PDB file of C-alpha atoms in Angstrom:
ATOM      1  CA  ASP A   1      37.997  23.624 -52.511  1.00 53.00           C
ATOM      2  CA  ASN A   2      39.292  21.827 -55.571  1.00 63.00           C
ATOM      3  CA  LEU A   3      40.621  18.860 -53.594  1.00 57.00           C
ATOM      4  CA  LYS A   4      38.713  15.639 -53.943  1.00 61.00           C
ATOM      5  CA  LEU A   5      38.088  13.414 -50.957  1.00 55.00           C
ATOM      6  CA  PRO A   6      39.472  11.369 -49.429  1.00 55.00           C
ATOM      7  CA  THR A   7      42.409  13.332 -48.045  1.00 64.00           C
ATOM      8  CA  CYS A   8      43.925  13.416 -44.563  1.00 65.00           C
ATOM      9  CA  TYR A   9      41.758  16.503 -43.966  1.00 64.00           C
ATOM     10  CA  GLU A  10      38.505  14.612 -44.469  1.00 73.00           C
ATOM     11  CA  SER A  11      37.783  15.633 -40.871  1.00 79.00           C
ATOM     12  CA  PRO A  12      40.099  18.586 -40.054  1.00 82.00           C
ATOM     13  CA  LEU A  13      39.184  18.823 -36.366  1.00 84.00           C
ATOM     14  CA  VAL A  14      39.732  15.108 -35.745  1.00 85.00           C
ATOM     15  CA  TYR A  15      42.956  15.267 -37.754  1.00 87.00           C
ATOM     16  CA  ILE A  16      44.280  18.024 -35.445  1.00 88.00           C
ATOM     17  CA  LEU A  17      43.233  15.947 -32.429  1.00 89.00           C
ATOM     18  CA  LEU A  18      44.947  12.886 -33.912  1.00 90.00           C
ATOM     19  CA  LYS A  19      48.200  14.760 -34.450  1.00 91.00           C
ATOM     20  CA  GLN A  20      48.273  15.812 -30.788  1.00 93.00           C
ATOM     21  CA  TYR A  21      47.500  12.292 -29.580  1.00 94.00           C
ATOM     22  CA  ALA A  22      50.152  10.864 -31.903  1.00 94.00           C
ATOM     23  CA  GLU A  23      52.737  13.276 -30.478  1.00 94.00           C
ATOM     24  CA  ASN A  24      51.773  12.265 -26.919  1.00 95.00           C
ATOM     25  CA  ILE A  25      51.941   8.542 -27.717  1.00 96.00           C
ATOM     26  CA  ASP A  26      55.230   8.878 -29.581  1.00 95.00           C
ATOM     27  CA  GLN A  27      56.730  10.771 -26.633  1.00 96.00           C
ATOM     28  CA  ALA A  28      55.584   7.968 -24.332  1.00 96.00           C
ATOM     29  CA  ARG A  29      57.163   5.431 -26.706  1.00 96.00           C
ATOM     30  CA  LYS A  30      60.496   7.246 -26.556  1.00 96.00           C
ATOM     31  CA  GLU A  31      60.413   7.479 -22.769  1.00 96.00           C
ATOM     32  CA  MET A  32      59.635   3.756 -22.587  1.00 96.00           C
ATOM     33  CA  ASN A  33      62.569   3.037 -24.947  1.00 96.00           C
ATOM     34  CA  LEU A  34      60.378   1.192 -27.427  1.00 95.00           C
ATOM     35  CA  PRO A  35      61.574   0.713 -31.019  1.00 93.00           C
ATOM     36  CA  MET A  36      60.004   2.380 -34.061  1.00 91.00           C
ATOM     37  CA  PRO A  37      60.708   0.166 -37.106  1.00 89.00           C
ATOM     38  CA  SER A  38      58.961   2.574 -39.504  1.00 86.00           C
ATOM     39  CA  VAL A  39      57.607   6.116 -39.652  1.00 86.00           C
ATOM     40  CA  VAL A  40      53.956   6.574 -38.627  1.00 86.00           C
ATOM     41  CA  HIS A  41      51.726   8.697 -40.833  1.00 88.00           C
ATOM     42  CA  ILE A  42      48.179   9.379 -39.628  1.00 89.00           C
ATOM     43  CA  ALA A  43      45.047  10.543 -41.386  1.00 87.00           C
ATOM     44  CA  THR A  44      41.270  10.385 -41.295  1.00 86.00           C
ATOM     45  CA  LEU A  45      39.361   8.614 -44.038  1.00 78.00           C
ATOM     46  CA  PRO A  46      35.667   7.908 -44.670  1.00 70.00           C
ATOM     47  CA  THR A  47      35.287   4.152 -44.340  1.00 66.00           C
ATOM     48  CA  THR A  48      32.181   2.040 -44.035  1.00 62.00           C
ATOM     49  CA  GLU A  49      33.417   0.796 -40.660  1.00 70.00           C
ATOM     50  CA  VAL A  50      34.083   2.866 -37.552  1.00 71.00           C
ATOM     51  CA  ASN A  51      37.604   1.624 -37.197  1.00 82.00           C
ATOM     52  CA  ALA A  52      41.232   2.391 -37.978  1.00 88.00           C
ATOM     53  CA  TYR A  53      43.114   0.697 -40.791  1.00 88.00           C
ATOM     54  CA  THR A  54      46.695   0.716 -42.015  1.00 89.00           C
ATOM     55  CA  TYR A  55      46.895   1.508 -45.708  1.00 86.00           C
ATOM     56  CA  PRO A  56      50.188   0.318 -47.237  1.00 85.00           C
ATOM     57  CA  ALA A  57      51.832   2.427 -49.936  1.00 73.00           C
ATOM     58  CA  THR A  58      52.033   0.904 -53.400  1.00 66.00           C
ATOM     59  CA  ASP A  59      55.838   0.706 -53.221  1.00 62.00           C
ATOM     60  CA  ASN A  60      55.624  -1.239 -49.919  1.00 58.00           C
ATOM     61  CA  ARG A  61      58.001   1.198 -48.232  1.00 65.00           C
ATOM     62  CA  ASP A  62      55.533   3.208 -46.178  1.00 73.00           C
ATOM     63  CA  SER A  63      51.984   3.217 -44.852  1.00 81.00           C
ATOM     64  CA  VAL A  64      49.255   5.469 -43.485  1.00 85.00           C
ATOM     65  CA  ILE A  65      47.146   4.709 -40.408  1.00 89.00           C
ATOM     66  CA  ALA A  66      43.722   6.173 -41.109  1.00 87.00           C
ATOM     67  CA  PHE A  67      40.983   6.594 -38.503  1.00 89.00           C
ATOM     68  CA  ASN A  68      37.275   6.988 -39.111  1.00 84.00           C
ATOM     69  CA  ALA A  69      36.294  10.235 -37.336  1.00 81.00           C
ATOM     70  CA  GLN A  70      33.253   8.519 -35.799  1.00 79.00           C
ATOM     71  CA  LEU A  71      35.620   6.462 -33.642  1.00 82.00           C
ATOM     72  CA  PHE A  72      36.397   9.537 -31.550  1.00 81.00           C
ATOM     73  CA  MET A  73      32.789  10.593 -31.156  1.00 77.00           C
ATOM     74  CA  PHE A  74      32.099   7.039 -29.996  1.00 79.00           C
ATOM     75  CA  ALA A  75      34.596   7.418 -27.132  1.00 79.00           C
ATOM     76  CA  TYR A  76      32.836  10.579 -25.951  1.00 78.00           C
ATOM     77  CA  GLN A  77      29.329   9.145 -26.329  1.00 79.00           C
ATOM     78  CA  MET A  78      30.170   5.914 -24.508  1.00 80.00           C
ATOM     79  CA  SER A  79      31.655   7.907 -21.648  1.00 80.00           C
ATOM     80  CA  LYS A  80      28.590  10.112 -21.501  1.00 77.00           C
ATOM     81  CA  VAL A  81      25.977   7.361 -21.515  1.00 79.00           C
ATOM     82  CA  THR A  82      27.717   5.012 -19.089  1.00 80.00           C
ATOM     83  CA  PHE A  83      28.662   7.525 -16.388  1.00 81.00           C
ATOM     84  CA  PRO A  84      25.102   7.598 -14.961  1.00 82.00           C
ATOM     85  CA  THR A  85      25.664   3.945 -13.945  1.00 84.00           C
ATOM     86  CA  LEU A  86      28.335   5.201 -11.522  1.00 82.00           C
ATOM     87  CA  GLU A  87      27.679   6.894  -8.227  1.00 82.00           C
ATOM     88  CA  VAL A  88      29.884   9.966  -7.959  1.00 79.00           C
ATOM     89  CA  ARG A  89      30.268  11.944  -4.726  1.00 78.00           C
ATOM     90  CA  ASN A  90      32.376  14.974  -3.952  1.00 74.00           C
ATOM     91  CA  ASP A  91      34.297  14.623  -0.700  1.00 73.00           C
ATOM     92  CA  GLN A  92      34.189  18.147   0.721  1.00 72.00           C
ATOM     93  CA  ALA A  93      36.848  17.413   3.341  1.00 74.00           C
ATOM     94  CA  SER A  94      39.540  16.165   0.958  1.00 75.00           C
ATOM     95  CA  GLY A  95      38.316  17.878  -2.207  1.00 73.00           C
ATOM     96  CA  ARG A  96      38.490  14.556  -4.020  1.00 78.00           C
ATOM     97  CA  ILE A  97      35.895  12.690  -6.066  1.00 77.00           C
ATOM     98  CA  ALA A  98      34.665   9.321  -4.797  1.00 80.00           C
ATOM     99  CA  VAL A  99      33.334   6.906  -7.435  1.00 81.00           C
ATOM    100  CA  ASN A 100      31.282   3.798  -6.626  1.00 83.00           C
ATOM    101  CA  THR A 101      31.858   1.309  -9.461  1.00 82.00           C
ATOM    102  CA  SER A 102      30.091  -1.672  -7.884  1.00 88.00           C
ATOM    103  CA  LYS A 103      27.842  -3.791 -10.084  1.00 90.00           C
ATOM    104  CA  LYS A 104      25.104  -3.746  -7.407  1.00 91.00           C
ATOM    105  CA  ARG A 105      24.942   0.053  -7.370  1.00 88.00           C
ATOM    106  CA  ALA A 106      25.039   0.205 -11.173  1.00 88.00           C
ATOM    107  CA  LEU A 107      22.028  -2.126 -11.412  1.00 90.00           C
ATOM    108  CA  GLU A 108      20.151   0.009  -8.886  1.00 89.00           C
ATOM    109  CA  LEU A 109      20.827   3.136 -10.919  1.00 86.00           C
ATOM    110  CA  LEU A 110      19.748   1.399 -14.131  1.00 87.00           C
ATOM    111  CA  LYS A 111      16.504   0.240 -12.507  1.00 88.00           C
ATOM    112  CA  ASN A 112      15.691   3.724 -11.226  1.00 88.00           C
ATOM    113  CA  ASN A 113      16.620   5.531 -14.420  1.00 84.00           C
ATOM    114  CA  PRO A 114      15.369   3.808 -17.610  1.00 82.00           C
ATOM    115  CA  ASP A 115      16.660   6.741 -19.685  1.00 81.00           C
ATOM    116  CA  ILE A 116      20.170   5.313 -19.245  1.00 82.00           C
ATOM    117  CA  VAL A 117      19.306   2.308 -21.406  1.00 84.00           C
ATOM    118  CA  THR A 118      17.538   4.482 -23.993  1.00 83.00           C
ATOM    119  CA  ASN A 119      20.505   6.837 -24.228  1.00 80.00           C
ATOM    120  CA  TYR A 120      22.874   3.903 -24.604  1.00 83.00           C
ATOM    121  CA  VAL A 121      20.869   2.454 -27.500  1.00 84.00           C
ATOM    122  CA  MET A 122      20.555   5.850 -29.181  1.00 81.00           C
ATOM    123  CA  ALA A 123      24.302   6.448 -28.804  1.00 79.00           C
ATOM    124  CA  ILE A 124      24.976   3.193 -30.671  1.00 81.00           C
ATOM    125  CA  LEU A 125      22.567   4.210 -33.448  1.00 82.00           C
ATOM    126  CA  GLU A 126      24.170   7.666 -33.670  1.00 78.00           C
ATOM    127  CA  PHE A 127      27.571   6.022 -33.787  1.00 74.00           C
ATOM    128  CA  LEU A 128      26.454   3.931 -36.765  1.00 74.00           C
ATOM    129  CA  LEU A 129      24.901   7.038 -38.386  1.00 73.00           C
ATOM    130  CA  LEU A 130      21.467   5.376 -38.234  1.00 80.00           C
ATOM    131  CA  ALA A 131      19.859   8.089 -36.092  1.00 77.00           C
ATOM    132  CA  PRO A 132      20.339  11.832 -35.488  1.00 77.00           C
ATOM    133  CA  PRO A 133      21.959  12.942 -32.196  1.00 69.00           C
ATOM    134  CA  SER A 134      19.405  12.686 -29.389  1.00 68.00           C
ATOM    135  CA  THR A 135      21.199  11.554 -26.233  1.00 64.00           C
ATOM    136  CA  GLU A 136      20.504  13.837 -23.297  1.00 67.00           C
ATOM    137  CA  PRO A 137      23.163  15.828 -21.435  1.00 68.00           C
ATOM    138  CA  ILE A 138      24.360  14.301 -18.179  1.00 69.00           C
ATOM    139  CA  SER A 139      24.742  15.807 -14.738  1.00 69.00           C
ATOM    140  CA  GLN A 140      27.563  18.302 -14.350  1.00 71.00           C
ATOM    141  CA  SER A 141      28.819  16.227 -11.412  1.00 69.00           C
ATOM    142  CA  TYR A 142      30.431  13.941 -13.994  1.00 73.00           C
ATOM    143  CA  ASP A 143      32.394  16.737 -15.704  1.00 73.00           C
ATOM    144  CA  PRO A 144      35.702  16.031 -13.882  1.00 74.00           C
ATOM    145  CA  LEU A 145      35.552  12.428 -15.144  1.00 77.00           C
ATOM    146  CA  LEU A 146      33.975  12.769 -18.583  1.00 79.00           C
ATOM    147  CA  MET A 147      36.732  14.400 -20.616  1.00 80.00           C
ATOM    148  CA  PRO A 148      39.665  12.510 -19.017  1.00 83.00           C
ATOM    149  CA  LEU A 149      37.994   9.142 -19.684  1.00 84.00           C
ATOM    150  CA  ALA A 150      37.110  10.066 -23.265  1.00 84.00           C
ATOM    151  CA  GLU A 151      40.675  11.282 -23.784  1.00 89.00           C
ATOM    152  CA  GLY A 152      42.032   8.032 -22.367  1.00 90.00           C
ATOM    153  CA  MET A 153      39.904   5.991 -24.769  1.00 89.00           C
ATOM    154  CA  GLU A 154      41.046   8.090 -27.721  1.00 91.00           C
ATOM    155  CA  LEU A 155      44.707   7.895 -26.672  1.00 94.00           C
ATOM    156  CA  PHE A 156      44.312   4.121 -26.444  1.00 95.00           C
ATOM    157  CA  ALA A 157      42.995   3.981 -30.027  1.00 93.00           C
ATOM    158  CA  VAL A 158      46.113   5.791 -31.261  1.00 94.00           C
ATOM    159  CA  GLY A 159      48.374   3.807 -28.917  1.00 95.00           C
ATOM    160  CA  HIS A 160      46.913   0.551 -30.256  1.00 96.00           C
ATOM    161  CA  GLU A 161      47.833   1.488 -33.823  1.00 94.00           C
ATOM    162  CA  TYR A 162      51.298   2.536 -32.698  1.00 94.00           C
ATOM    163  CA  GLY A 163      51.519  -0.856 -30.992  1.00 95.00           C
ATOM    164  CA  HIS A 164      51.310  -2.598 -34.367  1.00 94.00           C
ATOM    165  CA  VAL A 165      54.258  -0.523 -35.590  1.00 93.00           C
ATOM    166  CA  VAL A 166      56.306  -0.925 -32.401  1.00 94.00           C
ATOM    167  CA  LEU A 167      55.825  -4.699 -32.591  1.00 95.00           C
ATOM    168  CA  ASN A 168      56.630  -4.623 -36.328  1.00 93.00           C
ATOM    169  CA  HIS A 169      53.571  -6.691 -37.193  1.00 93.00           C
ATOM    170  CA  LYS A 170      53.645  -8.173 -40.682  1.00 91.00           C
ATOM    171  CA  SER A 171      50.196  -8.750 -42.166  1.00 92.00           C
ATOM    172  CA  PRO A 172      48.665  -9.694 -45.501  1.00 92.00           C
ATOM    173  CA  THR A 173      46.351  -7.254 -47.245  1.00 91.00           C
ATOM    174  CA  MET A 174      42.618  -7.342 -47.789  1.00 91.00           C
ATOM    175  CA  ASN A 175      40.315  -4.996 -49.687  1.00 88.00           C
ATOM    176  CA  ILE A 176      37.725  -2.726 -48.053  1.00 82.00           C
ATOM    177  CA  ARG A 177      35.245  -0.227 -49.423  1.00 76.00           C
ATOM    178  CA  LEU A 178      36.257   3.400 -48.978  1.00 69.00           C
ATOM    179  CA  GLY A 179      33.700   6.214 -49.005  1.00 60.00           C
ATOM    180  CA  ALA A 180      31.076   5.997 -46.255  1.00 52.00           C
ATOM    181  CA  ASP A 181      27.746   7.767 -46.458  1.00 51.00           C
ATOM    182  CA  SER A 182      28.269  11.000 -44.542  1.00 50.00           C
ATOM    183  CA  PRO A 183      27.844  14.758 -45.176  1.00 49.00           C
ATOM    184  CA  THR A 184      31.551  15.122 -46.045  1.00 49.00           C
ATOM    185  CA  THR A 185      31.596  12.252 -48.535  1.00 50.00           C
ATOM    186  CA  ALA A 186      28.155  12.494 -50.116  1.00 53.00           C
ATOM    187  CA  ASN A 187      29.613  13.189 -53.569  1.00 57.00           C
ATOM    188  CA  VAL A 188      32.570  10.832 -53.335  1.00 56.00           C
ATOM    189  CA  ALA A 189      32.515   7.766 -55.537  1.00 62.00           C
ATOM    190  CA  PRO A 190      33.135   4.619 -53.458  1.00 66.00           C
ATOM    191  CA  MET A 191      36.345   2.751 -54.186  1.00 73.00           C
ATOM    192  CA  THR A 192      37.993  -0.447 -53.027  1.00 80.00           C
ATOM    193  CA  VAL A 193      41.437  -0.127 -51.472  1.00 81.00           C
ATOM    194  CA  PRO A 194      43.931  -2.517 -49.828  1.00 87.00           C
ATOM    195  CA  VAL A 195      44.506  -2.431 -46.059  1.00 89.00           C
ATOM    196  CA  LEU A 196      46.537  -4.630 -43.734  1.00 91.00           C
ATOM    197  CA  ALA A 197      44.534  -7.551 -42.338  1.00 92.00           C
ATOM    198  CA  ARG A 198      45.587  -7.953 -38.707  1.00 94.00           C
ATOM    199  CA  SER A 199      45.179 -11.300 -36.957  1.00 95.00           C
ATOM    200  CA  TRP A 200      43.452 -11.557 -33.560  1.00 95.00           C
ATOM    201  CA  LYS A 201      46.827 -12.385 -32.026  1.00 97.00           C
ATOM    202  CA  GLN A 202      48.273  -9.173 -33.438  1.00 96.00           C
ATOM    203  CA  GLU A 203      45.265  -7.162 -32.304  1.00 96.00           C
ATOM    204  CA  LEU A 204      45.559  -8.425 -28.728  1.00 97.00           C
ATOM    205  CA  GLU A 205      49.303  -7.749 -28.700  1.00 97.00           C
ATOM    206  CA  ALA A 206      48.656  -4.215 -29.965  1.00 96.00           C
ATOM    207  CA  ASP A 207      46.004  -3.803 -27.241  1.00 96.00           C
ATOM    208  CA  GLN A 208      48.592  -4.597 -24.579  1.00 97.00           C
ATOM    209  CA  GLU A 209      51.182  -2.271 -26.093  1.00 97.00           C
ATOM    210  CA  GLY A 210      48.616   0.483 -26.648  1.00 96.00           C
ATOM    211  CA  THR A 211      47.401   0.252 -23.055  1.00 96.00           C
ATOM    212  CA  GLN A 212      50.921   0.750 -21.712  1.00 97.00           C
ATOM    213  CA  LEU A 213      51.517   3.696 -24.058  1.00 97.00           C
ATOM    214  CA  MET A 214      48.213   5.264 -23.026  1.00 96.00           C
ATOM    215  CA  ILE A 215      48.905   4.822 -19.295  1.00 95.00           C
ATOM    216  CA  HIS A 216      52.405   6.282 -19.601  1.00 96.00           C
ATOM    217  CA  SER A 217      51.117   9.246 -21.621  1.00 94.00           C
ATOM    218  CA  LEU A 218      48.392  10.028 -19.075  1.00 92.00           C
ATOM    219  CA  LYS A 219      50.801   9.706 -16.153  1.00 90.00           C
ATOM    220  CA  GLN A 220      53.098  12.262 -17.719  1.00 85.00           C
ATOM    221  CA  LYS A 221      50.192  14.708 -17.952  1.00 78.00           C
ATOM    222  CA  ALA A 222      49.047  14.163 -14.353  1.00 69.00           C
TER     223      ALA A 222
END
């Protein structure tokens, strides 16, 4: 109770989730024989952006990758609000799920269900902490797809950050404001801290590496 935020336990539940994802991604990295130029430390921190940043240590020998907890809620919300644009059918004969991802069918579903657009907009506002949670629950027929897709998105976020380390990206620093307005940081004085400023080239390279790490991790679980 005497600890002052921010700490890596700013969001304990997300921190536990992050540790599991990091273990899965690191196992995938080892199985893919990818290098690890430095040790990865993860944390959650209250930032003004729903993002993940690498915070270098003052002695330049180590760093911490810190995720805003809202990033993980965003993965779940985006899965939830976009699934109604897919037509999902259970094939009784094979026991498999058939998913129609055509643009034509998605537009038909959007036209016939205006709540999809409303829920999408509200999810964005919730994500930005500009509105209280109000998106409606979706049909249980999507349950077999909802959690795996959300998990895949979250694994990708961690894999992307690992990608920067695997590729040994060197970046200059920039300053960002730390201490977002949220229930857990209401009494925390904002501060400015240095983070690594990634280039678009580095971000796209980390996307590619993170995608491969995510795919390998999910295949091992299948």
